[in-house]
PDB file of C-alpha atoms in Angstrom:
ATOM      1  CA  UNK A   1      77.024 131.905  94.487  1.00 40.00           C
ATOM      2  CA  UNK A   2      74.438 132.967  97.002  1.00 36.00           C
ATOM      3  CA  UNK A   3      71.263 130.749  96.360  1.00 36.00           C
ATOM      4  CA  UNK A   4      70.357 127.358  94.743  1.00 42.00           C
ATOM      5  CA  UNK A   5      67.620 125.173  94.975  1.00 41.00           C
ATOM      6  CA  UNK A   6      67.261 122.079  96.584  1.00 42.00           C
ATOM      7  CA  UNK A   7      67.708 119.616  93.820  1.00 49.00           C
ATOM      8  CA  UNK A   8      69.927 116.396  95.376  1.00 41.00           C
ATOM      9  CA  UNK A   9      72.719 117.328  92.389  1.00 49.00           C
ATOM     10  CA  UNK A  10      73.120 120.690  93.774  1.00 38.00           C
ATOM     11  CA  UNK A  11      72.892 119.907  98.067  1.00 39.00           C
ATOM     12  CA  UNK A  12      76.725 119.000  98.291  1.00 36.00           C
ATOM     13  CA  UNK A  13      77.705 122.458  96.316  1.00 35.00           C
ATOM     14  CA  UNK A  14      74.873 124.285  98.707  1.00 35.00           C
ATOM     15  CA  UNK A  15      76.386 123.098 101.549  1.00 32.00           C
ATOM     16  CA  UNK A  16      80.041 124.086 100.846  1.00 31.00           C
ATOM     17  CA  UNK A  17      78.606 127.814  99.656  1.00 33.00           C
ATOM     18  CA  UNK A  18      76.491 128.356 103.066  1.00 34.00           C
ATOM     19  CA  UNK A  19      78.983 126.273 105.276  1.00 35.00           C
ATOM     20  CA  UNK A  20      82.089 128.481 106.086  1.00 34.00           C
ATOM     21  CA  UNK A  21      84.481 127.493 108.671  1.00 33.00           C
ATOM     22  CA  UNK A  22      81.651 126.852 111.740  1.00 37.00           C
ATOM     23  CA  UNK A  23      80.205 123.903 110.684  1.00 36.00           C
ATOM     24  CA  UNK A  24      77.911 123.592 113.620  1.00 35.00           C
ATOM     25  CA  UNK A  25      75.861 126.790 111.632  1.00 34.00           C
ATOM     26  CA  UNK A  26      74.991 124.227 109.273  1.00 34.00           C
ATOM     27  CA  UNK A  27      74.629 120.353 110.001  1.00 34.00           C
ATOM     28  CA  UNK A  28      72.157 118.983 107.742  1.00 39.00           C
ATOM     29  CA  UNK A  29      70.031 120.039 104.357  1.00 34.00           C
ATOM     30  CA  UNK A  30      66.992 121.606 106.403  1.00 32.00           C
ATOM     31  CA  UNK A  31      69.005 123.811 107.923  1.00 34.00           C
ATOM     32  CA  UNK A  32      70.804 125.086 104.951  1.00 34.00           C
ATOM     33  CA  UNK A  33      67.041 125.274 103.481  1.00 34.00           C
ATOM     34  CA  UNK A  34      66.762 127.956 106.508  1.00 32.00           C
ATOM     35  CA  UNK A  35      69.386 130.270 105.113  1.00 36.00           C
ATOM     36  CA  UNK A  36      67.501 130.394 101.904  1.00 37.00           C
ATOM     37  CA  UNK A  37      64.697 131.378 102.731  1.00 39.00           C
ATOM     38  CA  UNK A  38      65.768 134.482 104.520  1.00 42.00           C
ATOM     39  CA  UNK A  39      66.077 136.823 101.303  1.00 42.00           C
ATOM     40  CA  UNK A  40      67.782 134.941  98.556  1.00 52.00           C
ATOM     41  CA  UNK A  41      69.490 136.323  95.239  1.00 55.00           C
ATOM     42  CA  UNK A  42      68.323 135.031  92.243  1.00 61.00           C
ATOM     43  CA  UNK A  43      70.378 132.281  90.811  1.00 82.00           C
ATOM     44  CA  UNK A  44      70.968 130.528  87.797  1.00 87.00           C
ATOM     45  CA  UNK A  45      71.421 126.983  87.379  1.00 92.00           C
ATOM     46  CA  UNK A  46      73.261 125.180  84.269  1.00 94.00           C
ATOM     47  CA  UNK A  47      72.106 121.418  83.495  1.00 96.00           C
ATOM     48  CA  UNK A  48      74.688 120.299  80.848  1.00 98.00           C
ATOM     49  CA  UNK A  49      74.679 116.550  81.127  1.00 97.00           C
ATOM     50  CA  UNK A  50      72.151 114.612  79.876  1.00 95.00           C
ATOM     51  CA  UNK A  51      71.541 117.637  77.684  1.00 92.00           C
ATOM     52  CA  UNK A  52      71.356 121.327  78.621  1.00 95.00           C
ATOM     53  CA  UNK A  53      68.959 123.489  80.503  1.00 94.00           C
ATOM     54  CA  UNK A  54      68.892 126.677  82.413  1.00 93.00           C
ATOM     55  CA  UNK A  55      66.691 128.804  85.106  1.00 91.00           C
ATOM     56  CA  UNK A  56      66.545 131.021  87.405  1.00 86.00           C
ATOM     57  CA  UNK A  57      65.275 129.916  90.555  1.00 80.00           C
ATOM     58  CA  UNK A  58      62.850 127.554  88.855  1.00 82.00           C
ATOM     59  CA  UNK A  59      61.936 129.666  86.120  1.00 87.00           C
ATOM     60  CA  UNK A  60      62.756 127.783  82.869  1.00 91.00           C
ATOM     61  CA  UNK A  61      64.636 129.979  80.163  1.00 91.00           C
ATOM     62  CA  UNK A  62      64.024 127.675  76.940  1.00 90.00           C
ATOM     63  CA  UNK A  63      65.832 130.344  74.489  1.00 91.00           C
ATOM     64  CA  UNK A  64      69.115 129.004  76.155  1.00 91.00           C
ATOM     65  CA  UNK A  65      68.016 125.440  76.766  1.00 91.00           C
ATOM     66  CA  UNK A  66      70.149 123.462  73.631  1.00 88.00           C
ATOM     67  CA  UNK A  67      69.976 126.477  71.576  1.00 92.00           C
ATOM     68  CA  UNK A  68      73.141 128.545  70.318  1.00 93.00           C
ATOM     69  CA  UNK A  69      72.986 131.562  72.250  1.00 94.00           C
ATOM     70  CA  UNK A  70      72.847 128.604  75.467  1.00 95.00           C
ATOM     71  CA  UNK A  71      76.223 127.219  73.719  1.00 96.00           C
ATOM     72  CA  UNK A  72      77.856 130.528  73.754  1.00 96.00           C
ATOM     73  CA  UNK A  73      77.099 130.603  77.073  1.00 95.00           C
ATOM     74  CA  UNK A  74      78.290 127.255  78.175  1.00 96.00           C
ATOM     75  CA  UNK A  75      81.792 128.054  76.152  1.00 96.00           C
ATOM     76  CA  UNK A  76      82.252 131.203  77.926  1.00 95.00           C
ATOM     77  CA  UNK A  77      81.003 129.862  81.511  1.00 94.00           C
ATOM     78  CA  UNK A  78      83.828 126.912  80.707  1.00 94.00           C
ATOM     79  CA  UNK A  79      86.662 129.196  80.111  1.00 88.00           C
ATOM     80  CA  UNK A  80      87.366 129.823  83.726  1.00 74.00           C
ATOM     81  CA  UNK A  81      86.955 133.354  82.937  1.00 73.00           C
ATOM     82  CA  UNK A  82      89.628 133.438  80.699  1.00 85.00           C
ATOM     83  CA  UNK A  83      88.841 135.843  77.872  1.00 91.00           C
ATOM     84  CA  UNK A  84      87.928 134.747  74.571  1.00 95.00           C
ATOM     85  CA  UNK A  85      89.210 136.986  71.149  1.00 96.00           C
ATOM     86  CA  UNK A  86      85.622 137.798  69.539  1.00 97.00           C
ATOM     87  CA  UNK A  87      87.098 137.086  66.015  1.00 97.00           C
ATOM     88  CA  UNK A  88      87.795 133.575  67.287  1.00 96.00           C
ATOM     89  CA  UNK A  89      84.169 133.095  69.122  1.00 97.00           C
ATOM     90  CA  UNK A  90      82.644 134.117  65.815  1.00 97.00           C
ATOM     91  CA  UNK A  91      84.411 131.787  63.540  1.00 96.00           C
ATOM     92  CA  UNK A  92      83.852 129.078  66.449  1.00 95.00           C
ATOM     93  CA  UNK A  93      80.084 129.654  65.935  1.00 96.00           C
ATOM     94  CA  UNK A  94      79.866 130.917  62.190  1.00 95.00           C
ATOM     95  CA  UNK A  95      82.593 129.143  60.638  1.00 94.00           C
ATOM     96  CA  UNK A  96      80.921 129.689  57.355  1.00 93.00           C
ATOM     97  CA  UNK A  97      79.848 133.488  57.146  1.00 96.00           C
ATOM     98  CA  UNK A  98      82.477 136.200  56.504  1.00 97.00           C
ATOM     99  CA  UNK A  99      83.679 137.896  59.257  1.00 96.00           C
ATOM    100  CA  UNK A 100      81.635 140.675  59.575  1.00 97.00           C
ATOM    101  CA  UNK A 101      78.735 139.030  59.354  1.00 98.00           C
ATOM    102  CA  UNK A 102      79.836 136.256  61.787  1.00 97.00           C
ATOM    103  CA  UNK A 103      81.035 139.177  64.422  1.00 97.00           C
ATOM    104  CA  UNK A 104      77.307 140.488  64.029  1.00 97.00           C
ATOM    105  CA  UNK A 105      75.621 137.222  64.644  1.00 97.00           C
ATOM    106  CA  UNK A 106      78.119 137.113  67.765  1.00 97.00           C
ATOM    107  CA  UNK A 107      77.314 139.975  68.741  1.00 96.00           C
ATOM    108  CA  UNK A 108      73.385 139.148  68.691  1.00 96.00           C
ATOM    109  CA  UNK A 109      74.009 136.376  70.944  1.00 96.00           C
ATOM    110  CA  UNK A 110      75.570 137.936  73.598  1.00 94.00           C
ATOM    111  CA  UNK A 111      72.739 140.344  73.660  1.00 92.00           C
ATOM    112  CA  UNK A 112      70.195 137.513  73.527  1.00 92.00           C
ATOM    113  CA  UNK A 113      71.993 135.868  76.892  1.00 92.00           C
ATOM    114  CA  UNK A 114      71.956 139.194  78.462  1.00 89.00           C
ATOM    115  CA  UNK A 115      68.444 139.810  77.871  1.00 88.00           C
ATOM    116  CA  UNK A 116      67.617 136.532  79.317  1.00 89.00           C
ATOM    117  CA  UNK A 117      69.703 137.003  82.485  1.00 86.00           C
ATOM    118  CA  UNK A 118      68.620 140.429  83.395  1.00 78.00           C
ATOM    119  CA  UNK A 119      66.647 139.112  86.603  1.00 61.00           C
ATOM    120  CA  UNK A 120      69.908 137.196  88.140  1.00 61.00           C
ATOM    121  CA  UNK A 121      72.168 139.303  90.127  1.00 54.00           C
ATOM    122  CA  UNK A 122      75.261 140.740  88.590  1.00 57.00           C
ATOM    123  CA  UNK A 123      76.441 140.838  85.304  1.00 75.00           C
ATOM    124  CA  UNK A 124      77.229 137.357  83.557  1.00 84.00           C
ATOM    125  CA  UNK A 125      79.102 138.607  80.127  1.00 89.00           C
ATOM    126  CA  UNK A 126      82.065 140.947  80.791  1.00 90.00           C
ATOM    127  CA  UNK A 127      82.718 142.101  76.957  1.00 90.00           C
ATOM    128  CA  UNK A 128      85.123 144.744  75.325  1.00 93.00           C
ATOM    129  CA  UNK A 129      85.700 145.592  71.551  1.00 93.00           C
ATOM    130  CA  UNK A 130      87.847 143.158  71.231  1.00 95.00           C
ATOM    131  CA  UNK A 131      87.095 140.016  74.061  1.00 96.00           C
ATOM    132  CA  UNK A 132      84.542 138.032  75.413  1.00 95.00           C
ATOM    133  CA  UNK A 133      84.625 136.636  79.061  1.00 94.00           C
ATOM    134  CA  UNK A 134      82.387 135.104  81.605  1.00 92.00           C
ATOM    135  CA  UNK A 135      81.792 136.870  85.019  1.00 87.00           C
ATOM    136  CA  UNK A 136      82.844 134.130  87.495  1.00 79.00           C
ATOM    137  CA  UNK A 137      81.748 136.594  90.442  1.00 80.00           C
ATOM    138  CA  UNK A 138      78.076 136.199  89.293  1.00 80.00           C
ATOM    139  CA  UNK A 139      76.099 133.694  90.757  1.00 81.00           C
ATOM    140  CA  UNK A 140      75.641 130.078  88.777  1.00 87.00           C
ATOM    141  CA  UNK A 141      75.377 126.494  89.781  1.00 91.00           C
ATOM    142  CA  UNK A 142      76.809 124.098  87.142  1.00 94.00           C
ATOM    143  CA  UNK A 143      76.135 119.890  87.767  1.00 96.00           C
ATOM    144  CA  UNK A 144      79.481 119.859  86.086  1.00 97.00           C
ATOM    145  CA  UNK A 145      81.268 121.554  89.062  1.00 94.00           C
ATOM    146  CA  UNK A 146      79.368 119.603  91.374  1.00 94.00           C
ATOM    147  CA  UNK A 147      80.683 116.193  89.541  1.00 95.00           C
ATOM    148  CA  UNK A 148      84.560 117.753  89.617  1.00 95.00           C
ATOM    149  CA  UNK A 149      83.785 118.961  93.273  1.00 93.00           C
ATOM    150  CA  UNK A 150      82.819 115.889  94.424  1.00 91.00           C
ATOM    151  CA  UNK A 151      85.249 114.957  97.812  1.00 89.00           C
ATOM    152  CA  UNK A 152      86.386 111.326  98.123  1.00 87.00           C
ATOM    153  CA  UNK A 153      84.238 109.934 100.399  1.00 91.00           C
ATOM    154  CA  UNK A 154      81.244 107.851  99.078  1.00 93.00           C
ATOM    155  CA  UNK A 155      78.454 109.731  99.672  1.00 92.00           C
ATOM    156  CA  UNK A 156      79.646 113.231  98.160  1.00 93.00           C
ATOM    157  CA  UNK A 157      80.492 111.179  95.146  1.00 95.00           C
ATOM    158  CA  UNK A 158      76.874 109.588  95.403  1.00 95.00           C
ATOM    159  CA  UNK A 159      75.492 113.210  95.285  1.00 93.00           C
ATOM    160  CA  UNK A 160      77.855 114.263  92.388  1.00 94.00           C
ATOM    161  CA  UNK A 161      77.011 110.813  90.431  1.00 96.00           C
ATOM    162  CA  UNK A 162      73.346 111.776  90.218  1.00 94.00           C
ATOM    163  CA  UNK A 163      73.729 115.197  88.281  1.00 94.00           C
ATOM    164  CA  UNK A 164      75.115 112.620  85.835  1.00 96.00           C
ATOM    165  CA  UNK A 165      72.186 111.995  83.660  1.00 96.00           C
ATOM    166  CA  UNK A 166      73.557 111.716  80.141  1.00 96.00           C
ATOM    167  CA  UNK A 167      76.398 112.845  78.208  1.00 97.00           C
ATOM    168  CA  UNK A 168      77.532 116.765  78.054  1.00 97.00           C
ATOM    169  CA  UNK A 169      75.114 118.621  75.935  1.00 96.00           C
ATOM    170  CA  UNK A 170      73.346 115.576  74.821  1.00 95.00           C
ATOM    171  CA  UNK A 171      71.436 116.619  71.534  1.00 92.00           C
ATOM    172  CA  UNK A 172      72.968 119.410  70.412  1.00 92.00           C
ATOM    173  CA  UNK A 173      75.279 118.020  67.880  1.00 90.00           C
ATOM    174  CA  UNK A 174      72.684 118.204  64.833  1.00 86.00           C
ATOM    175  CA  UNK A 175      72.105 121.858  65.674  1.00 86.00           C
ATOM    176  CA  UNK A 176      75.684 123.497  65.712  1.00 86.00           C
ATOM    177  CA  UNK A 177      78.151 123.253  62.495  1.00 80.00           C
ATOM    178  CA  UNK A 178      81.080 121.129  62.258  1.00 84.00           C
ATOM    179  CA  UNK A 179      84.471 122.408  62.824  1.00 90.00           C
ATOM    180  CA  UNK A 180      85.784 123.719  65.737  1.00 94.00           C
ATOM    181  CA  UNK A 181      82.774 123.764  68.175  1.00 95.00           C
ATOM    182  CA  UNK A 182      81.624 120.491  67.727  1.00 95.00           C
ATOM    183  CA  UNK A 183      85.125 119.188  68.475  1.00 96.00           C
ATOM    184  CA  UNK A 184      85.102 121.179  71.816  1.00 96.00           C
ATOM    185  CA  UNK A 185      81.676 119.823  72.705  1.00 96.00           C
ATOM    186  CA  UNK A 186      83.354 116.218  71.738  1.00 96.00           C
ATOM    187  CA  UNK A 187      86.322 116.397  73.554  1.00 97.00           C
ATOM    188  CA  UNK A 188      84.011 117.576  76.728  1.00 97.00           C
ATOM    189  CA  UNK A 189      81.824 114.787  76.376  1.00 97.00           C
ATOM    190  CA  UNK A 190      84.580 112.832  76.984  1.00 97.00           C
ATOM    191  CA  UNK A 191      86.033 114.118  79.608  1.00 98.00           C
ATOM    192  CA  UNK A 192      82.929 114.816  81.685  1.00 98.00           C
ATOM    193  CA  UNK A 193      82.412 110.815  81.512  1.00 98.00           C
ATOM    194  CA  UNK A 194      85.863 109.850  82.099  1.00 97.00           C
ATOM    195  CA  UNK A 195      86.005 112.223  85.785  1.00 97.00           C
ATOM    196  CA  UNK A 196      82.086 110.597  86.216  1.00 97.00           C
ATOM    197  CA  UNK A 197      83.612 106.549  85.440  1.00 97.00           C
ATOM    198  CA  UNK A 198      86.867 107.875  87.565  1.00 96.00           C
ATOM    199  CA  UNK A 199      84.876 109.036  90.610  1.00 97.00           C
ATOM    200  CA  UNK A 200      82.072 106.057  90.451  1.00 97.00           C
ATOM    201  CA  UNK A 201      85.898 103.594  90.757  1.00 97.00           C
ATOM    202  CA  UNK A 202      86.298 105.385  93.702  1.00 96.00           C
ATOM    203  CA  UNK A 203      83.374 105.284  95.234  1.00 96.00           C
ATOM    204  CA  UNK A 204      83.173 101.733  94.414  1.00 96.00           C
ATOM    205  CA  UNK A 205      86.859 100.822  95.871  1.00 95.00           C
ATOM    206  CA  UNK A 206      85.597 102.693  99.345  1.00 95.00           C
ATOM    207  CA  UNK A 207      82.710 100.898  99.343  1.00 96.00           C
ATOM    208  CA  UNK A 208      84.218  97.501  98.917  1.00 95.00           C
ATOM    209  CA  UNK A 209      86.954  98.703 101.235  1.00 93.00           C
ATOM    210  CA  UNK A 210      84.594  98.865 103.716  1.00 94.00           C
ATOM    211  CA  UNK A 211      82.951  95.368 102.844  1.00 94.00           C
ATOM    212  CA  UNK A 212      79.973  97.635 101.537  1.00 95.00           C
ATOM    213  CA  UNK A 213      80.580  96.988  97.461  1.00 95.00           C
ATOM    214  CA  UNK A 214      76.735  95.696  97.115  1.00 95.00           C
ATOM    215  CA  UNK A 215      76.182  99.809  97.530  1.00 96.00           C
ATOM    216  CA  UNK A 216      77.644 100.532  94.599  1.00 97.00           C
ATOM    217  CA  UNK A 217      75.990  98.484  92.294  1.00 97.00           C
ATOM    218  CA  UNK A 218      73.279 100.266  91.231  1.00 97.00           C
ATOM    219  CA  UNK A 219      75.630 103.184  90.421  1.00 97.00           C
ATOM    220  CA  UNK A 220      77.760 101.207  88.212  1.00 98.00           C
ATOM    221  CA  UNK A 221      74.849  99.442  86.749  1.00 98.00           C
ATOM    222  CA  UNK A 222      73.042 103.034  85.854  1.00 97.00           C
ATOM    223  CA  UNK A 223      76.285 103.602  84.016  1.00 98.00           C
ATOM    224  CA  UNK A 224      76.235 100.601  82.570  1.00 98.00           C
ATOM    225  CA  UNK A 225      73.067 101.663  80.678  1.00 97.00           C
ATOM    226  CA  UNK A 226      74.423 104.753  79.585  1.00 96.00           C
ATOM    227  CA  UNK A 227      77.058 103.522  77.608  1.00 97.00           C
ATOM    228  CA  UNK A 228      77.664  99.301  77.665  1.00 97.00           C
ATOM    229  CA  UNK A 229      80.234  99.476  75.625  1.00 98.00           C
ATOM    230  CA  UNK A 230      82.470 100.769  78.184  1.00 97.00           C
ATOM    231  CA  UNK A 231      84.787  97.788  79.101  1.00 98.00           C
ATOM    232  CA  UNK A 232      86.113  99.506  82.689  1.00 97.00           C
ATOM    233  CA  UNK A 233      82.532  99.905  83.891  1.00 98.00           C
ATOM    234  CA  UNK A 234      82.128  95.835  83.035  1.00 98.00           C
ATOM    235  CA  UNK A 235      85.390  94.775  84.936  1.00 98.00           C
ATOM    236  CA  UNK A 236      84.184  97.211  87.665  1.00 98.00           C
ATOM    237  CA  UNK A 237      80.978  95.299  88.246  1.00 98.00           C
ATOM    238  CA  UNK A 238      83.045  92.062  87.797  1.00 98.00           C
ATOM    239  CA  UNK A 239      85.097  92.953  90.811  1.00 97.00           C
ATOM    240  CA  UNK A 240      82.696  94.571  92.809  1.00 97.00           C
ATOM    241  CA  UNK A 241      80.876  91.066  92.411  1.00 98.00           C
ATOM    242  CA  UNK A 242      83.553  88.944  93.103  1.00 97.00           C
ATOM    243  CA  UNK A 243      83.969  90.826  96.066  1.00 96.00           C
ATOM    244  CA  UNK A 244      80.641  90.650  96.840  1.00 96.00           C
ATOM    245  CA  UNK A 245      81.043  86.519  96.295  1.00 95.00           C
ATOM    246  CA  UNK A 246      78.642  86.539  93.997  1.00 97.00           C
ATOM    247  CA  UNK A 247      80.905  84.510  91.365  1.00 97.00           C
ATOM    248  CA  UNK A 248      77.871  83.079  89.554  1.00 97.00           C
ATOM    249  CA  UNK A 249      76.345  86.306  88.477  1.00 97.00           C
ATOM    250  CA  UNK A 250      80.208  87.395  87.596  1.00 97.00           C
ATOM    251  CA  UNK A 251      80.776  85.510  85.347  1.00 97.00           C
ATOM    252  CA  UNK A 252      76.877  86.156  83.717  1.00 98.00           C
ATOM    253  CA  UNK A 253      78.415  89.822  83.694  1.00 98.00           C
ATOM    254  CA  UNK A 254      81.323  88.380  81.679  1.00 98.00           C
ATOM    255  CA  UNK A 255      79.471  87.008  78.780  1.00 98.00           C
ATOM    256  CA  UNK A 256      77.155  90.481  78.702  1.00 98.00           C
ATOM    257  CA  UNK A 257      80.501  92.148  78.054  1.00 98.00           C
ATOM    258  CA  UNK A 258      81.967  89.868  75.960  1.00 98.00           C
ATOM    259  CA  UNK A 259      78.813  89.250  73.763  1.00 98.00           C
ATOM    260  CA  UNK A 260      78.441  93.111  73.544  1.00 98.00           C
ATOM    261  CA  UNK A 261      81.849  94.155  72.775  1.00 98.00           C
ATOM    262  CA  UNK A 262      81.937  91.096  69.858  1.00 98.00           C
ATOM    263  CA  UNK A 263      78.733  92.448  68.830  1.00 98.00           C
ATOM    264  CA  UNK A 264      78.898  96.168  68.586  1.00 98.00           C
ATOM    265  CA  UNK A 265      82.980  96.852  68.199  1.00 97.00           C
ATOM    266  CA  UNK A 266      84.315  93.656  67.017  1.00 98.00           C
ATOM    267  CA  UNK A 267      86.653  93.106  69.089  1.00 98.00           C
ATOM    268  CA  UNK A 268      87.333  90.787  72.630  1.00 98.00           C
ATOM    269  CA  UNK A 269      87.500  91.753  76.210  1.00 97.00           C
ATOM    270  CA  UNK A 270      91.149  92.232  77.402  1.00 98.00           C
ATOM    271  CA  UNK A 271      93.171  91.015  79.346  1.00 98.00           C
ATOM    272  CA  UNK A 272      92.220  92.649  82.590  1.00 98.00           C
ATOM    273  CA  UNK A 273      88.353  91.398  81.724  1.00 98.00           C
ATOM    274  CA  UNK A 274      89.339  88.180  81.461  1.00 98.00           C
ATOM    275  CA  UNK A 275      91.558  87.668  84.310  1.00 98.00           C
ATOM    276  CA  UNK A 276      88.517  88.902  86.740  1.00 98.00           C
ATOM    277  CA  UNK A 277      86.359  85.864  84.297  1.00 97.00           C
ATOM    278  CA  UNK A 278      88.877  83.422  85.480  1.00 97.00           C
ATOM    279  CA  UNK A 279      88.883  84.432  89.284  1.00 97.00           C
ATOM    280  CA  UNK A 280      85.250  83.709  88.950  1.00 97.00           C
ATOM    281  CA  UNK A 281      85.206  80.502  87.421  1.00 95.00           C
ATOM    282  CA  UNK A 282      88.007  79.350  90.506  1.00 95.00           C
ATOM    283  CA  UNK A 283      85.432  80.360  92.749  1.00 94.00           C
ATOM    284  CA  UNK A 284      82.383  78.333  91.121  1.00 93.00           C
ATOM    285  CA  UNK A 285      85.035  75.415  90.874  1.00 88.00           C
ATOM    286  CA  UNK A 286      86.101  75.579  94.707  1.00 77.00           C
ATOM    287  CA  UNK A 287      82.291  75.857  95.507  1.00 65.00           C
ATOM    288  CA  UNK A 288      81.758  72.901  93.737  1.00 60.00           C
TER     289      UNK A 288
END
């Protein structure tokens, strides 16, 4: 990677590219802002959560943006650079054409991606006969690396946290078949909000560690609103409350989650959930 713009998702991954071992080169965003404007590369840059979009230096490229040729991409891009058997990419994608014809659509694609990549530098789609892999030597910025790159200490995971704006490739379920694909985009979904919940509990723990948890509850509360049914992000804000002393509006948080989950899945909070309700009402008892 050699160039990315300044969006606040992509500063921390900036940063580590321009920042080698001297870190007095580079102390603060402006400066890194500096080294870009010397005589950049073009870059491209991968939104995938919250949906999916992709440009080079600013220039929108909407024939990748939630499209299939931008899911090839993406599956490729995720592999680590492993390679990927062409017969298996096709009846990924084309699960219901013959192979031939699915092996010709495939082979469409990859054209389609390299056509709309020609002005970044390097090649992006190393391909043979027989296999299919992604160039990890070319230059790309991914909010997904940013969230997995994310260091420990709150405000790198801050930075990471915002590239969070929705689930992985938000959307595109109604335009791919079912099968194998969709399970892969499924099974990333999840995982991209499990290492997003996992690194907000950490962030959170520092913060409270450092009797700062009021911080980060707007982060958990953002969350909160992108999927309420998750019970851990509840006890979080329970604890991070508690903490906080604010027992009263803990145990409000309590009957949100409990009234939700009953709701919505049926079912009651656990036991975790409601040992953080009873540690609240001790407090508005001791008050009293």
């Amino acid at each position: 990677m050699s160039h990315c713009q300044p969006d606040p998702c992509w500063h921390q991954l900036c940063l580590t590219a321009q920042c080698d071992t001297d870190s007095s080169s580079c102390t603060n965003e402006r400066q890194v802002a500096v080294l870009f404007r010397g005589n950049p590369l073009p870059c491209l840059h991968l939104n995938l959560l919250g949906g999916m979009s992709a440009s080079i230096d600013g220039r929108s490229l909407p024939a990748l943006d939630g499209t299939k040729a931008g899911l090839l991409l993406v599956r490729l891009l995720l592999e680590q650079g492993d390679q990927i058997a062409r017969s298996a990419l096709a009846a990924m994608f084309w699960p219901n054409l013959s192979p031939a014809a699915a092996r010709s659509n495939l082979r469409q694609h990859l054209f389609q991606i390299n056509r709309q990549l020609d002005a970044c530098n390097g090649d992006f789609i190393d391909a043979t006969p027989e296999h299919v892999r992604f160039n990890h030597t070319a230059d790309v910025v991914v909010d997904v690396h940013t969230l997995l790159q994310a260091r420990d200490d709150p405000a790198s995971i801050a930075d990471a946290l915002a590239c969070y704006r929705g689930p992985f490739l938000a959307g595109i379920d109604d335009r791919i078949p079912s099968g194998e694909i969709l399970q892969w985009v499924l099974d990333r979904r999840g995982f991209y909000w499990r290492q997003a919940v996992d690194r907000l509990e950490r962030m959170a723990s520092a913060l409270r560690g450092a009797d700062r948890g009021g911080e980060a509850l707007p982060y958990i509360e953002r969350f909160l609103q992108l999927d309420p049914l998750d019970e851990t992000l509840h006890r979080l804000k329970l604890a991070t409350l508690l903490d906080e002393g604010l027992a009263d509006a803990a145990r409000r948080q309590y009957e949100q989650c409990r009234d939700i989950l009953e709701a919505e899945l049926g079912v009651a909070p656990g036991a975790a959930t409601e040992a953080l309700r009873a540690t609240a009402e001790d407090m508005l008892s001791g008050a009293q």
